[in-house]
mmCIF file of C-alpha atoms in Angstrom:
data_model
loop_
_atom_site.group_PDB
_atom_site.id
_atom_site.type_symbol
_atom_site.label_atom_id
_atom_site.label_comp_id
_atom_site.label_asym_id
_atom_site.label_seq_id
_atom_site.Cartn_x
_atom_site.Cartn_y
_atom_site.Cartn_z
ATOM 1 C CA UNK A 299 -0.097 -0.197 -0.076
ATOM 2 C CA UNK A 300 3.091 2.353 0.840
ATOM 3 C CA UNK A 301 4.667 1.914 -2.622
ATOM 4 C CA UNK A 302 1.228 2.302 -4.712
ATOM 5 C CA UNK A 303 1.189 5.641 -2.641
ATOM 6 C CA UNK A 304 4.592 6.529 -3.666
ATOM 7 C CA UNK A 305 3.540 5.745 -6.828
ATOM 8 C CA UNK A 306 0.540 7.531 -6.946
ATOM 9 C CA UNK A 307 2.011 10.531 -5.577
ATOM 10 C CA UNK A 308 5.058 10.944 -7.870
ATOM 11 C CA UNK A 309 2.815 10.836 -10.694
ATOM 12 C CA UNK A 310 0.824 13.554 -9.417
ATOM 13 C CA UNK A 311 3.837 15.535 -8.530
ATOM 14 C CA UNK A 312 5.083 14.900 -12.600
ATOM 15 C CA UNK A 313 1.562 16.031 -13.645
ATOM 16 C CA UNK A 314 1.441 19.045 -11.196
ATOM 17 C CA UNK A 315 4.765 19.866 -12.738
ATOM 18 C CA UNK A 316 4.024 19.344 -16.412
ATOM 19 C CA UNK A 317 0.872 21.437 -16.050
ATOM 20 C CA UNK A 318 2.792 24.062 -14.336
ATOM 21 C CA UNK A 319 5.875 24.266 -16.665
ATOM 22 C CA UNK A 320 5.573 22.595 -19.992
ATOM 23 C CA UNK A 321 3.380 26.307 -20.887
ATOM 24 C CA UNK A 322 6.397 28.372 -19.694
ATOM 25 C CA UNK A 323 8.373 26.301 -21.846
ATOM 26 C CA UNK A 324 6.636 26.462 -25.301
ATOM 27 C CA UNK A 325 6.894 30.252 -24.271
ATOM 28 C CA UNK A 326 10.081 30.364 -24.404
ATOM 29 C CA UNK A 327 10.781 27.816 -27.421
ATOM 30 C CA UNK A 328 8.466 30.321 -29.563
ATOM 31 C CA UNK A 329 10.518 33.531 -28.523
ATOM 32 C CA UNK A 330 13.206 32.285 -30.579
ATOM 33 C CA UNK A 331 10.937 30.919 -33.731
ATOM 34 C CA UNK A 332 12.078 32.728 -36.367
ATOM 35 C CA UNK A 333 9.004 33.161 -38.293
ATOM 36 C CA UNK A 334 6.878 34.247 -35.123
ATOM 37 C CA UNK A 335 4.335 31.485 -35.341
ATOM 38 C CA UNK A 336 3.042 29.854 -32.797
ATOM 39 C CA UNK A 337 2.319 26.501 -34.852
ATOM 40 C CA UNK A 338 5.232 26.239 -37.508
ATOM 41 C CA UNK A 339 9.036 26.481 -36.439
ATOM 42 C CA UNK A 340 10.746 27.835 -39.134
ATOM 43 C CA UNK A 341 14.709 28.123 -36.957
ATOM 44 C CA UNK A 342 15.899 29.498 -34.169
ATOM 45 C CA UNK A 343 16.670 33.318 -34.374
ATOM 46 C CA UNK A 344 17.232 35.814 -31.919
ATOM 47 C CA UNK A 345 15.320 38.664 -33.693
ATOM 48 C CA UNK A 346 12.965 39.116 -31.425
ATOM 49 C CA UNK A 347 15.034 39.827 -29.034
ATOM 50 C CA UNK A 348 17.009 42.658 -30.686
ATOM 51 C CA UNK A 349 13.874 44.306 -31.345
ATOM 52 C CA UNK A 350 12.872 44.665 -27.506
ATOM 53 C CA UNK A 351 15.996 47.010 -27.484
ATOM 54 C CA UNK A 352 14.802 49.052 -30.418
ATOM 55 C CA UNK A 353 11.297 49.432 -28.695
ATOM 56 C CA UNK A 354 11.532 52.845 -27.035
ATOM 57 C CA UNK A 355 7.981 51.912 -25.135
ATOM 58 C CA UNK A 356 9.207 48.170 -23.917
ATOM 59 C CA UNK A 357 12.473 50.425 -22.494
ATOM 60 C CA UNK A 358 10.688 53.167 -20.504
ATOM 61 C CA UNK A 359 8.192 50.850 -19.085
ATOM 62 C CA UNK A 360 11.520 49.064 -18.110
ATOM 63 C CA UNK A 361 13.456 51.655 -16.887
ATOM 64 C CA UNK A 362 10.038 52.448 -14.349
ATOM 65 C CA UNK A 363 9.838 48.990 -13.304
ATOM 66 C CA UNK A 364 13.488 49.416 -12.023
ATOM 67 C CA UNK A 365 12.959 52.491 -10.317
ATOM 68 C CA UNK A 366 9.736 50.854 -8.802
ATOM 69 C CA UNK A 367 11.101 47.764 -7.808
ATOM 70 C CA UNK A 368 14.258 49.238 -6.431
ATOM 71 C CA UNK A 369 12.410 51.970 -4.573
ATOM 72 C CA UNK A 370 9.800 49.413 -3.153
ATOM 73 C CA UNK A 371 12.224 46.998 -2.142
ATOM 74 C CA UNK A 372 14.683 49.653 0.149
ATOM 75 C CA UNK A 373 11.481 51.120 1.982
ATOM 76 C CA UNK A 374 9.980 47.748 2.189
ATOM 77 C CA UNK A 375 12.941 46.125 3.428
ATOM 78 C CA UNK A 376 13.705 48.647 6.130
ATOM 79 C CA UNK A 377 10.275 49.325 7.529
ATOM 80 C CA UNK A 378 9.700 45.386 7.390
ATOM 81 C CA UNK A 379 13.074 44.611 8.872
ATOM 82 C CA UNK A 380 12.007 47.037 12.002
ATOM 83 C CA UNK A 381 8.339 45.814 12.386
ATOM 84 C CA UNK A 382 9.901 41.594 12.440
ATOM 85 C CA UNK A 383 12.277 43.288 14.999
ATOM 86 C CA UNK A 384 9.352 44.808 17.172
ATOM 87 C CA UNK A 385 7.055 41.893 16.597
ATOM 88 C CA UNK A 386 9.329 39.481 17.625
ATOM 89 C CA UNK A 387 10.757 41.019 20.793
ATOM 90 C CA UNK A 388 7.419 41.332 22.445
ATOM 91 C CA UNK A 389 4.889 39.267 23.331
ATOM 92 C CA UNK A 390 3.223 37.026 21.068
ATOM 93 C CA UNK A 391 -0.224 38.230 19.721
ATOM 94 C CA UNK A 392 -2.117 35.952 17.374
ATOM 95 C CA UNK A 393 -4.432 39.097 16.675
ATOM 96 C CA UNK A 394 -1.108 41.203 15.757
ATOM 97 C CA UNK A 395 0.154 38.486 13.518
ATOM 98 C CA UNK A 396 -3.111 38.041 11.858
ATOM 99 C CA UNK A 397 -2.967 42.286 11.318
ATOM 100 C CA UNK A 398 0.810 41.625 10.414
ATOM 101 C CA UNK A 399 0.062 39.340 7.385
ATOM 102 C CA UNK A 400 -3.282 40.556 6.296
ATOM 103 C CA UNK A 401 -1.483 42.367 2.931
ATOM 104 C CA UNK A 402 -0.581 38.744 1.860
ATOM 105 C CA UNK A 403 -3.856 37.231 2.278
ATOM 106 C CA UNK A 404 -5.840 40.302 0.903
ATOM 107 C CA UNK A 405 -6.571 40.302 -2.774
ATOM 108 C CA UNK A 406 -4.364 42.041 -4.852
ATOM 109 C CA UNK A 407 -7.407 43.507 -6.621
ATOM 110 C CA UNK A 408 -8.916 44.424 -3.257
ATOM 111 C CA UNK A 409 -5.999 46.156 -1.764
ATOM 112 C CA UNK A 410 -5.402 48.146 -5.133
ATOM 113 C CA UNK A 411 -8.627 49.503 -4.834
ATOM 114 C CA UNK A 412 -8.414 50.115 -1.586
ATOM 115 C CA UNK A 413 -5.237 51.992 -1.848
ATOM 116 C CA UNK A 414 -6.739 54.047 -4.909
ATOM 117 C CA UNK A 415 -9.708 55.195 -2.915
ATOM 118 C CA UNK A 416 -7.378 56.278 -0.111
ATOM 119 C CA UNK A 417 -5.038 58.233 -2.795
ATOM 120 C CA UNK A 418 -7.931 59.669 -4.055
ATOM 121 C CA UNK A 419 -9.799 60.605 -0.518
ATOM 122 C CA UNK A 420 -5.955 62.722 -0.202
ATOM 123 C CA UNK A 421 -6.706 64.432 -3.641
ATOM 124 C CA UNK A 422 -2.654 61.955 -3.911
ATOM 125 C CA UNK A 423 -1.225 62.594 -7.848
ATOM 126 C CA UNK A 424 -0.709 59.546 -9.188
ATOM 127 C CA UNK A 425 2.682 58.195 -10.943
ATOM 128 C CA UNK A 426 5.342 56.189 -10.172
ATOM 129 C CA UNK A 427 5.498 57.416 -6.384
ATOM 130 C CA UNK A 428 2.074 55.925 -5.812
ATOM 131 C CA UNK A 429 3.104 52.824 -7.401
ATOM 132 C CA UNK A 430 6.080 53.008 -5.425
ATOM 133 C CA UNK A 431 4.309 53.579 -1.687
ATOM 134 C CA UNK A 432 1.370 51.061 -2.941
ATOM 135 C CA UNK A 433 4.175 48.340 -3.683
ATOM 136 C CA UNK A 434 6.272 48.825 -0.612
ATOM 137 C CA UNK A 435 2.761 48.496 1.643
ATOM 138 C CA UNK A 436 1.945 45.465 -0.342
ATOM 139 C CA UNK A 437 5.370 43.904 -0.082
ATOM 140 C CA UNK A 438 5.986 45.084 3.711
ATOM 141 C CA UNK A 439 4.372 41.911 5.092
ATOM 142 C CA UNK A 440 6.345 39.112 2.859
ATOM 143 C CA UNK A 441 9.922 40.896 4.377
ATOM 144 C CA UNK A 442 8.787 40.728 7.854
ATOM 145 C CA UNK A 443 7.430 37.300 7.231
ATOM 146 C CA UNK A 444 10.380 35.994 6.365
ATOM 147 C CA UNK A 445 12.661 38.315 8.853
ATOM 148 C CA UNK A 446 10.572 36.799 11.635
ATOM 149 C CA UNK A 447 11.512 33.041 10.507
ATOM 150 C CA UNK A 448 14.992 34.118 10.917
ATOM 151 C CA UNK A 449 14.610 35.326 14.380
ATOM 152 C CA UNK A 450 12.600 32.507 15.558
ATOM 153 C CA UNK A 451 16.339 31.270 15.297
ATOM 154 C CA UNK A 452 18.198 33.684 16.608
ATOM 155 C CA UNK A 453 19.389 34.047 20.669
ATOM 156 C CA UNK A 454 17.994 36.352 22.130
ATOM 157 C CA UNK A 455 20.273 36.286 25.226
ATOM 158 C CA UNK A 456 22.997 37.494 23.088
ATOM 159 C CA UNK A 457 20.540 40.986 23.196
ATOM 160 C CA UNK A 458 20.624 40.944 27.062
ATOM 161 C CA UNK A 459 24.490 40.319 26.947
ATOM 162 C CA UNK A 460 24.840 43.439 24.935
ATOM 163 C CA UNK A 461 22.822 45.434 27.136
ATOM 164 C CA UNK A 462 24.611 44.145 29.684
ATOM 165 C CA UNK A 463 28.054 45.286 28.496
ATOM 166 C CA UNK A 464 26.546 49.288 28.308
ATOM 167 C CA UNK A 465 25.305 48.365 24.327
ATOM 168 C CA UNK A 466 22.530 50.974 23.524
ATOM 169 C CA UNK A 467 19.436 49.410 21.508
ATOM 170 C CA UNK A 468 21.073 51.104 18.527
ATOM 171 C CA UNK A 469 24.230 49.798 18.626
ATOM 172 C CA UNK A 470 23.001 46.414 19.926
ATOM 173 C CA UNK A 471 20.870 46.864 17.012
ATOM 174 C CA UNK A 472 23.122 47.798 13.685
ATOM 175 C CA UNK A 473 26.378 45.486 15.336
ATOM 176 C CA UNK A 474 24.783 42.569 17.255
ATOM 177 C CA UNK A 475 20.896 42.194 16.058
ATOM 178 C CA UNK A 476 21.699 43.000 12.373
ATOM 179 C CA UNK A 477 24.285 41.061 11.083
ATOM 180 C CA UNK A 478 22.719 37.776 12.683
ATOM 181 C CA UNK A 479 19.741 38.668 10.512
ATOM 182 C CA UNK A 480 21.449 39.631 7.152
ATOM 183 C CA UNK A 481 20.646 36.754 5.459
ATOM 184 C CA UNK A 482 17.053 36.800 5.824
ATOM 185 C CA UNK A 483 16.819 40.471 5.406
ATOM 186 C CA UNK A 484 18.705 39.450 2.133
ATOM 187 C CA UNK A 485 16.715 36.946 1.125
ATOM 188 C CA UNK A 486 13.282 38.971 2.052
ATOM 189 C CA UNK A 487 14.556 42.168 0.135
ATOM 190 C CA UNK A 488 14.974 39.897 -3.092
ATOM 191 C CA UNK A 489 11.511 38.511 -2.429
ATOM 192 C CA UNK A 490 10.250 41.853 -2.159
ATOM 193 C CA UNK A 491 12.402 42.879 -5.625
ATOM 194 C CA UNK A 492 10.522 40.073 -7.513
ATOM 195 C CA UNK A 493 7.020 40.321 -6.095
ATOM 196 C CA UNK A 494 7.160 44.465 -7.036
ATOM 197 C CA UNK A 495 8.537 43.511 -10.593
ATOM 198 C CA UNK A 496 6.348 41.032 -11.125
ATOM 199 C CA UNK A 497 3.119 42.667 -9.765
ATOM 200 C CA UNK A 498 0.175 44.506 -12.493
ATOM 201 C CA UNK A 499 -2.833 44.678 -10.444
ATOM 202 C CA UNK A 500 -2.164 47.053 -7.773
ATOM 203 C CA UNK A 501 0.364 49.008 -10.374
ATOM 204 C CA UNK A 502 -2.358 49.238 -13.043
ATOM 205 C CA UNK A 503 -4.862 51.034 -10.451
ATOM 206 C CA UNK A 504 -2.677 53.320 -8.699
ATOM 207 C CA UNK A 505 -0.533 54.494 -12.049
ATOM 208 C CA UNK A 506 -0.922 57.912 -13.263
ATOM 209 C CA UNK A 507 -2.138 58.952 -16.851
ATOM 210 C CA UNK A 508 0.502 58.432 -19.662
ATOM 211 C CA UNK A 509 3.213 56.448 -20.347
ATOM 212 C CA UNK A 510 5.671 58.148 -17.659
ATOM 213 C CA UNK A 511 4.191 55.705 -15.127
ATOM 214 C CA UNK A 512 4.145 52.637 -17.268
ATOM 215 C CA UNK A 513 5.597 49.249 -15.746
ATOM 216 C CA UNK A 514 6.824 46.303 -17.768
ATOM 217 C CA UNK A 515 3.624 44.200 -16.729
ATOM 218 C CA UNK A 516 1.027 46.932 -17.985
ATOM 219 C CA UNK A 517 3.062 47.400 -21.447
ATOM 220 C CA UNK A 518 2.965 43.843 -21.861
ATOM 221 C CA UNK A 519 -0.684 43.899 -20.897
ATOM 222 C CA UNK A 520 -1.219 46.709 -23.371
ATOM 223 C CA UNK A 521 0.218 44.805 -25.907
ATOM 224 C CA UNK A 522 -1.402 41.947 -25.672
ATOM 225 C CA UNK A 523 -4.417 42.784 -25.787
ATOM 226 C CA UNK A 524 -4.003 42.983 -30.278
ATOM 227 C CA UNK A 525 -2.756 39.476 -29.700
ATOM 228 C CA UNK A 526 0.268 37.513 -28.503
ATOM 229 C CA UNK A 527 3.416 38.520 -30.880
ATOM 230 C CA UNK A 528 6.893 37.279 -30.652
ATOM 231 C CA UNK A 529 8.206 40.106 -28.804
ATOM 232 C CA UNK A 530 5.772 39.131 -26.295
ATOM 233 C CA UNK A 531 7.060 35.851 -25.961
ATOM 234 C CA UNK A 532 10.873 37.237 -25.390
ATOM 235 C CA UNK A 533 10.093 39.707 -23.036
ATOM 236 C CA UNK A 534 7.839 37.352 -20.972
ATOM 237 C CA UNK A 535 11.150 34.903 -21.305
ATOM 238 C CA UNK A 536 13.334 37.454 -20.013
ATOM 239 C CA UNK A 537 11.142 38.735 -16.876
ATOM 240 C CA UNK A 538 10.697 34.799 -16.004
ATOM 241 C CA UNK A 539 14.482 34.335 -16.169
ATOM 242 C CA UNK A 540 15.038 38.005 -13.936
ATOM 243 C CA UNK A 541 12.814 36.046 -11.380
ATOM 244 C CA UNK A 542 13.933 32.760 -10.709
ATOM 245 C CA UNK A 543 16.975 34.239 -10.559
ATOM 246 C CA UNK A 544 15.740 35.873 -8.141
ATOM 247 C CA UNK A 545 13.990 33.628 -6.085
ATOM 248 C CA UNK A 546 16.640 31.223 -6.054
ATOM 249 C CA UNK A 547 18.797 33.940 -4.622
ATOM 250 C CA UNK A 548 16.584 34.323 -2.088
ATOM 251 C CA UNK A 549 16.510 30.957 -1.201
ATOM 252 C CA UNK A 550 19.857 30.668 -0.745
ATOM 253 C CA UNK A 551 20.407 33.763 1.296
ATOM 254 C CA UNK A 552 17.609 32.369 3.138
ATOM 255 C CA UNK A 553 19.117 28.695 3.565
ATOM 256 C CA UNK A 554 22.685 30.906 4.861
ATOM 257 C CA UNK A 555 20.099 31.737 7.950
ATOM 258 C CA UNK A 556 19.723 28.945 9.071
ATOM 259 C CA UNK A 557 23.297 27.538 8.710
ATOM 260 C CA UNK A 558 24.839 30.134 10.331
#
């Protein structure tokens, strides 16, 4: 029975990976198709990737995405790390945890509408800055969750020893706590960066008019309404590789948090 159960689980796992990754592999292959047709393979070509570098709209959207991702990552990492430290150094509360992780559970569309309504209430001008603030709010919970995981495997008596030796709270944080939780902070920052690059709904709702605040996912959406073109396949392949690379680096950094 155990053997049959194991075979069934392995089969289920294989089918899951096939269903999940075969469409991605097809997209990648089509991005190198010279003809750009989804049904006929006419040879290998990098033509569609070279055309991406010739598109001003795509390059502008890529720059906006990097500005948003880097800015939101820096802000979310700082706030999320301080939030994780504050929560973990105080008495645990399930209600506080629920409030902290709410942005991770709330659907993106709900959070996007709430942020847009909040900006409208304040008569806040929309643009790249509003997307940065929105992504920061969205990413704080993810950073805090990763950093808290590291802190739960941290010997808090070291902090007490630092205080006994005359170290102030600021000195203890920067010279004792932060170096110890640095792998978790880096993993949280990389995860935040990945989420910000790929995020579409919140950016779409909180962006200003015009191309000045158009991010790469928004540009892809605008292009795909007229059909899937080879340029979109190439762009999606690049975004996918960047996302996978960052996720792998974040996982390795997070593993380093447990091996130290």
